Amino acid sequence: MNPGLSFDPNFTVGQAVTTATSPDGNTLLVLTSGYNSQNFTSGPNKGNTNPDESNEYIFVFDIAGGKPLQTQVLQVPNALTGSPSIQAEKSFTSVAGRTTTFTSTIGTEAAGPRAVAPVKLGHPAALALGTITPGAMGLAVTADGKRLVVANYENDSISLLDIAGCKVLAELDLRPGNGVAGGEYPVWVAVQGSSTAFVSSARDREILVVDISTNSPAITNRISVKGQPTRIALNPQQTRLYVAESSSDSVAVINTKTDQIIEEIGTTAPNSVFPNNNGVKGSSPNSVAVSADGQFLYVTNGGANSVAVIHLAHGGDEESAGGSGGGSELLGLIPTGWYPNSVSVSADGAKLYVVNGKSNTGPVPQNCTDVAGATKEDFSACGAANQYVWQLTKAGFLTLPGAAWRSLGRTNRTGGAEQQL
């Protein structure tokens, strides 16, 4: 993925972490968050960070024709695996900042997306010892397009923003207080309509249900989950919430009417291929995406370099069939690049867009292990080589035929064997 830097045209980025599609299905965004930093190779600042080449990026792709066409690259000063989110009418996009306490917004005009004034979230420091800086992470826009919910990862809270006014309306502390654990390290946000927000708390393994019907948000429920919840997504009917649980290698399915977990779906492999009777862990599911028809769930397994394809029971809405939870089936796995971080589905379900964050670095003979660096603390020469391993770890972007995977593992009802990839 090449951001097209005029002064370094061969530079490619690493650590692609998040994808997002526009409601009309015509635009795809890819956000990077990692070590996209280069050093001066010569001159008085040799070996020191080059600020012009040390940014994170939002890649903008036209996917109206299925095949992604890169149309623009936006530079952002920092990012913490935040979620770009797109508003239908205004093509509004938000990006979470890492070392500065703001959320940048990108508006769309005839000339293309442009950065507008940042909104400071008002956190002078993180709720941590040492020099940890505040960081916003997951973002979600209300259905009416008027407000934005931001997860303040390092401050155990969410902020409610007015989009048109570019201002903070309220902040809600997610911790219950009195020494009781809860609401810490909020990662992701999903908004149901314009009245309810679901927030995943990674530290305390819970999903918080927040009433945002007014500008005074309030917690209405806490749903305990068995694994560490990371990214979450609603089905099209918004009756089900899917929660990637990275530490339990599963996805929790929550009924959004009752706030009850109705199903746990493993993502490691189909039982017919690998029963996993010993409960081996390591698939590390880290993002979820639902097809537009609600029939299929796609889950990136960061630790297994794959996308799990899951057929959802009753189209992901068991109540429509008069039943409760259960019955969803992991059909198979799609191989990906090293450590997939995010998957998005085209509006027609024909394409999957997957980004991975890592690659092999190859040899690094000029990394900072030379004699001058070890004995004189002079790292200018090896720093100028730009061979630190994270500088050489590059991102990948895959486009896959989504519809082709839907038949994975489907049983031949006449007695034929199942097949999985």
Coordinates of C-alpha atoms in Angstrom, one line a residue:
M1 CA 0.0 0.0 0.0
N2 CA 1.8 3.1 -1.3
P3 CA 0.7 6.5 0.0
G4 CA 2.4 8.3 -2.9
L5 CA 4.9 10.4 -1.1
S6 CA 6.6 12.6 -3.8
F7 CA 9.9 12.6 -1.9
D8 CA 9.9 8.9 -1.3
P9 CA 7.8 7.3 -4.1
N10 CA 8.8 3.7 -3.2
F11 CA 7.6 4.0 0.5
T12 CA 4.9 1.5 1.4
V13 CA 3.0 1.4 4.7
G14 CA 2.8 -1.1 7.5
Q15 CA 0.2 -2.0 10.1
A16 CA -3.1 -1.6 8.3
V17 CA -5.6 -2.1 11.1
T18 CA -9.1 -1.0 10.1
T19 CA -11.5 -1.0 7.1
A20 CA -14.8 0.7 6.7
T21 CA -17.3 0.9 3.8
S22 CA -19.7 3.7 3.1
P23 CA -23.5 2.9 3.4
D24 CA -23.9 3.2 -0.4
G25 CA -21.1 0.6 -0.9
N26 CA -19.1 2.8 -3.2
T27 CA -16.2 3.8 -0.9
L28 CA -13.8 1.8 1.3
L29 CA -11.4 3.4 3.8
V30 CA -8.3 1.7 5.2
L31 CA -6.6 3.1 8.3
T32 CA -3.0 2.4 9.4
S33 CA -1.7 2.5 12.9
G34 CA 1.8 1.4 13.8
Y35 CA 5.4 2.4 13.0
N36 CA 5.0 4.3 9.7
S37 CA 8.0 6.4 10.6
Q38 CA 11.2 7.1 8.6
N39 CA 14.5 8.7 9.6
F40 CA 16.6 11.3 7.8
T41 CA 19.2 9.4 5.7
S42 CA 21.7 12.3 5.6
G43 CA 22.4 15.8 6.7
P44 CA 22.6 17.3 10.2
N45 CA 19.5 15.3 11.3
K46 CA 20.8 12.0 10.0
G47 CA 19.3 9.1 11.9
N48 CA 16.6 11.2 13.5
T49 CA 12.9 11.0 12.8
N50 CA 11.8 12.7 9.6
P51 CA 8.4 14.4 10.5
D52 CA 7.4 14.7 6.9
E53 CA 7.6 10.9 6.5
S54 CA 6.3 9.9 9.9
N55 CA 2.5 9.7 9.8
E56 CA -0.4 7.4 9.7
Y57 CA -2.7 7.2 6.7
I58 CA -6.2 6.8 5.6
F59 CA -6.4 5.2 2.1
V60 CA -9.6 6.0 0.2
F61 CA -10.7 3.5 -2.4
D62 CA -13.5 3.6 -5.0
I63 CA -15.1 0.1 -4.8
A64 CA -18.2 0.9 -6.9
G65 CA -17.0 -1.5 -9.5
G66 CA -15.8 -4.2 -7.1
K67 CA -12.1 -3.8 -7.7
P68 CA -10.6 -1.2 -5.4
L69 CA -9.3 1.9 -7.1
Q70 CA -7.1 4.1 -4.8
T71 CA -8.4 7.7 -5.2
Q72 CA -6.8 9.5 -2.3
V73 CA -4.6 9.1 0.7
L74 CA -5.0 11.3 3.8
Q75 CA -2.3 11.8 6.3
V76 CA -3.2 11.8 10.0
P77 CA -0.6 12.6 12.7
N78 CA -1.3 9.4 14.7
A79 CA -3.8 6.6 15.1
L80 CA -4.7 3.9 17.7
T81 CA -6.4 1.3 15.6
G82 CA -9.4 3.6 15.6
S83 CA -12.4 2.9 13.4
P84 CA -13.0 5.2 10.4
S85 CA -16.8 5.6 10.2
I86 CA -18.7 7.0 7.3
Q87 CA -22.0 8.9 7.5
A88 CA -24.4 8.3 4.7
E89 CA -25.5 11.8 3.7
K90 CA -22.3 13.7 4.3
S91 CA -19.7 11.0 3.8
F92 CA -18.4 12.0 7.2
T93 CA -15.4 10.1 8.5
S94 CA -13.8 10.1 11.9
V95 CA -10.3 9.0 12.9
A96 CA -9.2 8.3 16.5
G97 CA -6.1 10.1 17.6
R98 CA -3.4 8.4 19.7
T99 CA -0.9 10.9 21.1
T100 CA -3.2 13.9 20.9
T101 CA -6.6 14.1 22.5
F102 CA -8.8 14.7 19.6
T103 CA -10.9 13.1 16.9
S104 CA -10.2 14.4 13.4
T105 CA -13.1 14.6 11.0
I106 CA -12.9 14.4 7.3
G107 CA -15.6 16.1 5.2
T108 CA -16.2 15.3 1.5
E109 CA -16.5 18.0 -1.1
A110 CA -16.2 18.0 -4.9
A111 CA -12.4 17.9 -4.7
G112 CA -12.5 14.9 -2.4
P113 CA -12.2 14.3 1.4
R114 CA -10.5 17.0 3.4
A115 CA -9.4 17.3 7.0
V116 CA -11.5 19.8 9.1
A117 CA -10.9 21.2 12.5
P118 CA -10.1 18.6 15.2
V119 CA -12.3 18.3 18.2
K120 CA -10.4 18.1 21.5
L121 CA -11.8 15.5 23.8
G122 CA -10.3 17.2 26.9
H123 CA -8.0 14.5 28.4
P124 CA -4.7 16.0 29.6
A125 CA -3.5 12.6 30.6
A126 CA -4.4 8.9 30.5
L127 CA -5.7 7.1 33.6
A128 CA -2.4 5.2 34.0
L129 CA 1.0 5.4 35.7
G130 CA 3.9 6.8 33.8
T131 CA 3.8 8.7 30.5
I132 CA 0.9 6.9 28.7
T133 CA -0.9 9.3 26.6
P134 CA -4.7 9.5 26.0
G135 CA -6.1 7.7 23.1
A136 CA -9.4 7.5 21.4
M137 CA -10.2 4.2 19.7
G138 CA -13.6 2.9 18.4
L139 CA -16.1 5.3 16.8
A140 CA -19.7 5.1 15.7
V141 CA -22.2 7.5 14.2
T142 CA -25.8 7.6 15.2
A143 CA -28.4 6.6 12.5
D144 CA -29.6 10.2 12.2
G145 CA -26.0 11.3 11.4
K146 CA -26.0 14.0 14.1
R147 CA -23.8 12.5 16.8
L148 CA -20.6 10.5 17.2
V149 CA -19.7 8.1 20.0
V150 CA -16.0 7.8 20.8
A151 CA -14.4 5.2 23.0
N152 CA -11.6 6.8 25.1
Y153 CA -9.4 3.7 25.5
E154 CA -6.9 5.2 28.0
N155 CA -9.5 7.1 30.0
D156 CA -12.2 4.4 30.6
S157 CA -15.0 6.5 29.1
I158 CA -17.0 7.4 26.0
S159 CA -17.5 10.9 24.6
L160 CA -20.6 12.0 22.8
L161 CA -20.0 14.5 20.1
D162 CA -22.1 16.9 18.0
I163 CA -21.0 16.4 14.4
A164 CA -22.4 19.6 12.9
G165 CA -21.1 21.7 15.8
C166 CA -17.8 19.8 16.1
K167 CA -18.0 19.8 19.9
V168 CA -18.2 17.4 22.8
L169 CA -21.7 17.2 24.3
A170 CA -20.9 14.8 27.2
E171 CA -18.5 12.3 28.6
L172 CA -19.5 9.2 30.5
D173 CA -17.2 7.4 32.9
L174 CA -17.7 3.6 32.2
R175 CA -16.4 2.5 35.6
P176 CA -18.9 1.5 38.3
G177 CA -16.7 3.0 41.0
N178 CA -16.1 2.0 44.6
G179 CA -13.3 -0.3 43.6
V180 CA -15.5 -2.5 41.4
A181 CA -14.1 -3.6 38.1
G182 CA -15.9 -2.6 35.0
G183 CA -15.7 -0.5 31.8
E184 CA -12.0 -0.3 31.6
Y185 CA -10.1 0.0 28.3
P186 CA -13.1 0.5 26.0
V187 CA -12.2 -0.7 22.5
W188 CA -15.1 -0.6 20.1
V189 CA -18.5 1.0 19.7
A190 CA -21.6 0.0 17.8
V191 CA -24.7 2.2 17.7
Q192 CA -28.3 0.9 17.5
G193 CA -30.4 3.5 15.8
S194 CA -29.7 6.8 17.5
S195 CA -30.6 5.8 21.0
T196 CA -28.3 3.0 22.2
A197 CA -24.6 2.4 22.1
F198 CA -22.8 -0.8 22.8
V199 CA -19.2 -0.6 24.0
S200 CA -16.7 -3.4 24.4
S201 CA -14.5 -3.3 27.6
A202 CA -11.4 -5.3 26.9
R203 CA -10.0 -5.3 30.5
D204 CA -13.2 -6.3 32.2
R205 CA -14.7 -8.7 29.6
E206 CA -18.0 -7.0 29.3
I207 CA -20.3 -5.2 26.8
L208 CA -21.7 -2.0 28.2
V209 CA -25.2 -0.9 27.0
V210 CA -25.5 2.9 27.0
D211 CA -28.6 5.0 26.6
I212 CA -27.7 7.9 24.3
S213 CA -31.3 9.0 23.5
T214 CA -30.4 12.3 25.1
N215 CA -27.2 14.2 25.4
S216 CA -26.8 12.8 28.9
P217 CA -25.7 9.3 28.3
A218 CA -26.3 6.6 30.9
I219 CA -25.3 3.0 31.4
T220 CA -28.3 0.7 31.4
N221 CA -26.7 -2.7 31.5
R222 CA -23.4 -4.6 31.6
I223 CA -23.2 -7.9 29.7
S224 CA -20.4 -10.2 30.9
V225 CA -18.7 -12.2 28.1
K226 CA -16.3 -15.1 28.5
G227 CA -13.5 -13.8 26.4
Q228 CA -11.7 -10.5 25.9
P229 CA -14.1 -8.5 23.7
T230 CA -12.5 -6.4 21.0
R231 CA -14.4 -5.3 17.9
I232 CA -18.2 -5.6 17.6
A233 CA -20.8 -5.3 14.9
L234 CA -24.6 -5.3 14.6
N235 CA -26.6 -7.3 12.1
P236 CA -28.6 -5.3 9.5
Q237 CA -31.8 -5.7 11.5
Q238 CA -29.8 -4.5 14.6
T239 CA -31.3 -7.4 16.6
R240 CA -28.0 -9.1 17.1
L241 CA -24.6 -7.9 18.3
Y242 CA -21.6 -9.9 17.3
V243 CA -18.6 -9.7 19.7
A244 CA -15.1 -10.9 18.7
E245 CA -13.6 -12.5 21.8
S246 CA -9.8 -12.6 21.2
S247 CA -8.8 -14.7 24.2
S248 CA -11.5 -17.4 23.8
D249 CA -11.3 -17.8 20.0
S250 CA -15.0 -17.3 19.6
V251 CA -17.7 -14.8 18.8
A252 CA -20.5 -14.1 21.3
V253 CA -23.9 -13.4 19.8
I254 CA -26.1 -11.0 21.9
N255 CA -29.8 -10.5 21.6
T256 CA -30.1 -6.7 21.6
K257 CA -33.7 -6.8 22.9
T258 CA -32.9 -8.9 25.9
D259 CA -29.2 -8.2 26.4
Q260 CA -28.6 -11.9 26.7
I261 CA -25.9 -14.0 25.1
I262 CA -27.7 -16.5 22.9
E263 CA -24.8 -18.2 21.2
E264 CA -21.0 -18.7 21.2
I265 CA -19.4 -19.5 17.9
G266 CA -15.9 -20.8 17.7
T267 CA -13.7 -19.4 14.9
T268 CA -10.6 -21.7 15.0
A269 CA -11.8 -24.4 12.4
P270 CA -14.9 -26.4 11.6
N271 CA -15.3 -29.3 14.0
S272 CA -15.1 -31.9 11.2
V273 CA -11.7 -30.6 10.3
F274 CA -10.3 -29.9 13.8
P275 CA -12.5 -30.8 16.8
N276 CA -10.1 -29.0 19.2
N277 CA -11.0 -31.3 22.0
N278 CA -8.2 -29.9 24.2
G279 CA -9.4 -26.3 23.8
V280 CA -6.2 -25.1 22.2
K281 CA -6.2 -21.3 21.9
G282 CA -4.4 -18.8 19.6
S283 CA -6.7 -17.9 16.7
S284 CA -7.3 -14.5 18.3
P285 CA -10.4 -13.3 16.4
N286 CA -10.1 -9.5 16.2
S287 CA -12.8 -8.1 13.9
V288 CA -16.2 -9.0 12.6
A289 CA -18.3 -8.0 9.6
V290 CA -21.9 -9.1 8.7
S291 CA -23.1 -9.5 5.1
A292 CA -25.8 -7.1 4.0
D293 CA -28.4 -9.9 3.9
G294 CA -27.5 -10.9 7.4
Q295 CA -26.8 -14.5 6.4
F296 CA -23.1 -14.6 6.9
L297 CA -20.5 -13.4 9.5
Y298 CA -16.9 -12.9 8.5
V299 CA -14.3 -12.9 11.3
T300 CA -10.6 -12.2 11.0
N301 CA -8.4 -14.6 13.0
G302 CA -5.3 -12.5 13.7
G303 CA -3.4 -15.3 15.3
A304 CA -4.3 -17.9 12.5
N305 CA -3.9 -15.7 9.4
S306 CA -7.4 -16.5 8.2
V307 CA -10.9 -15.2 7.8
A308 CA -13.6 -17.5 9.3
V309 CA -16.8 -17.8 7.3
I310 CA -19.8 -18.4 9.5
H311 CA -23.3 -19.2 8.3
L312 CA -25.7 -17.5 10.7
A313 CA -28.7 -19.4 12.0
H314 CA -32.0 -18.1 10.6
G315 CA -30.2 -15.2 8.8
G316 CA -28.8 -14.0 12.1
D317 CA -32.3 -13.3 13.5
E318 CA -33.5 -16.4 15.3
E319 CA -36.7 -14.7 16.5
S320 CA -37.9 -14.6 12.9
A321 CA -37.9 -18.4 13.0
G322 CA -39.5 -18.6 16.4
G323 CA -36.4 -20.0 18.1
S324 CA -33.7 -19.0 20.4
G325 CA -29.9 -18.9 19.9
G326 CA -27.7 -21.6 18.4
G327 CA -27.3 -23.3 15.1
S328 CA -24.8 -21.1 13.4
E329 CA -22.1 -22.9 11.6
L330 CA -18.4 -22.2 10.9
L331 CA -18.1 -23.3 7.3
G332 CA -14.4 -22.8 6.7
L333 CA -11.4 -20.6 6.7
I334 CA -9.9 -18.3 4.0
P335 CA -6.1 -17.9 4.2
T336 CA -4.9 -14.3 4.4
G337 CA -1.6 -12.4 4.9
W338 CA 0.2 -12.2 8.2
Y339 CA -2.1 -11.1 11.0
P340 CA -5.4 -9.9 9.4
N341 CA -6.9 -7.0 11.4
S342 CA -10.1 -6.1 9.6
V343 CA -12.6 -7.3 7.1
S344 CA -15.3 -5.5 5.2
V345 CA -18.0 -6.8 2.9
S346 CA -19.2 -5.1 -0.3
A347 CA -22.8 -4.1 -0.4
D348 CA -23.8 -6.9 -2.7
G349 CA -21.7 -9.5 -0.8
A350 CA -19.6 -10.3 -3.9
K351 CA -16.4 -9.0 -2.4
L352 CA -14.5 -9.2 0.9
Y353 CA -11.8 -6.6 1.6
V354 CA -9.2 -7.7 4.2
V355 CA -6.2 -5.9 5.5
N356 CA -3.3 -7.5 7.4
G357 CA -0.8 -5.7 9.5
K358 CA 2.5 -7.7 9.2
S359 CA 5.0 -9.1 6.8
N360 CA 8.4 -10.7 6.9
T361 CA 11.1 -8.1 7.2
G362 CA 13.9 -9.9 5.4
P363 CA 17.5 -9.4 6.5
V364 CA 18.3 -6.3 8.6
P365 CA 22.1 -6.1 8.5
Q366 CA 22.1 -2.3 9.2
N367 CA 19.7 -2.4 12.2
C368 CA 21.1 -0.6 15.3
T369 CA 23.6 -3.2 16.5
D370 CA 26.8 -1.6 15.2
V371 CA 29.8 -0.9 17.4
A372 CA 29.3 2.9 17.4
G373 CA 25.8 2.5 18.7
A374 CA 26.7 0.0 21.4
T375 CA 29.8 1.8 22.7
K376 CA 29.3 5.5 21.9
E377 CA 25.5 5.6 21.9
D378 CA 25.7 7.0 18.4
F379 CA 22.9 5.5 16.5
S380 CA 22.8 8.0 13.5
A381 CA 24.3 5.6 11.0
C382 CA 22.0 2.6 11.7
G383 CA 19.0 4.9 12.2
A384 CA 19.6 6.4 8.8
A385 CA 19.4 2.9 7.3
N386 CA 15.7 2.7 8.3
Q387 CA 16.1 -1.0 9.0
Y388 CA 14.3 -1.2 12.3
V389 CA 12.1 -4.3 12.0
W390 CA 8.8 -2.4 12.4
Q391 CA 9.9 0.0 9.6
L392 CA 10.3 -3.0 7.3
T393 CA 7.0 -4.7 8.4
K394 CA 4.5 -3.9 5.7
A395 CA 0.8 -4.2 5.4
G396 CA -1.3 -6.2 2.9
F397 CA -4.6 -5.7 1.3
L398 CA -6.7 -8.5 -0.2
T399 CA -9.8 -8.5 -2.3
L400 CA -11.6 -11.8 -2.2
P401 CA -14.7 -13.1 -4.0
G402 CA -17.1 -13.1 -1.1
A403 CA -19.9 -15.1 -2.7
A404 CA -17.6 -18.0 -3.6
W405 CA -16.9 -18.8 0.0
R406 CA -20.5 -19.2 1.0
S407 CA -20.6 -22.8 0.0
L408 CA -17.6 -23.7 2.2
G409 CA -18.3 -26.8 4.3
R410 CA -22.0 -27.1 3.4
T411 CA -23.1 -30.6 3.8
N412 CA -24.3 -32.5 0.8
R413 CA -27.7 -33.7 2.0
T414 CA -27.6 -36.7 -0.2
G415 CA -24.6 -38.1 1.8
G416 CA -21.6 -36.3 0.2
A417 CA -18.7 -35.3 2.3
E418 CA -18.2 -31.8 3.6
Q419 CA -15.4 -29.8 2.2
Q420 CA -13.6 -26.9 3.9
L421 CA -10.7 -24.7 3.0

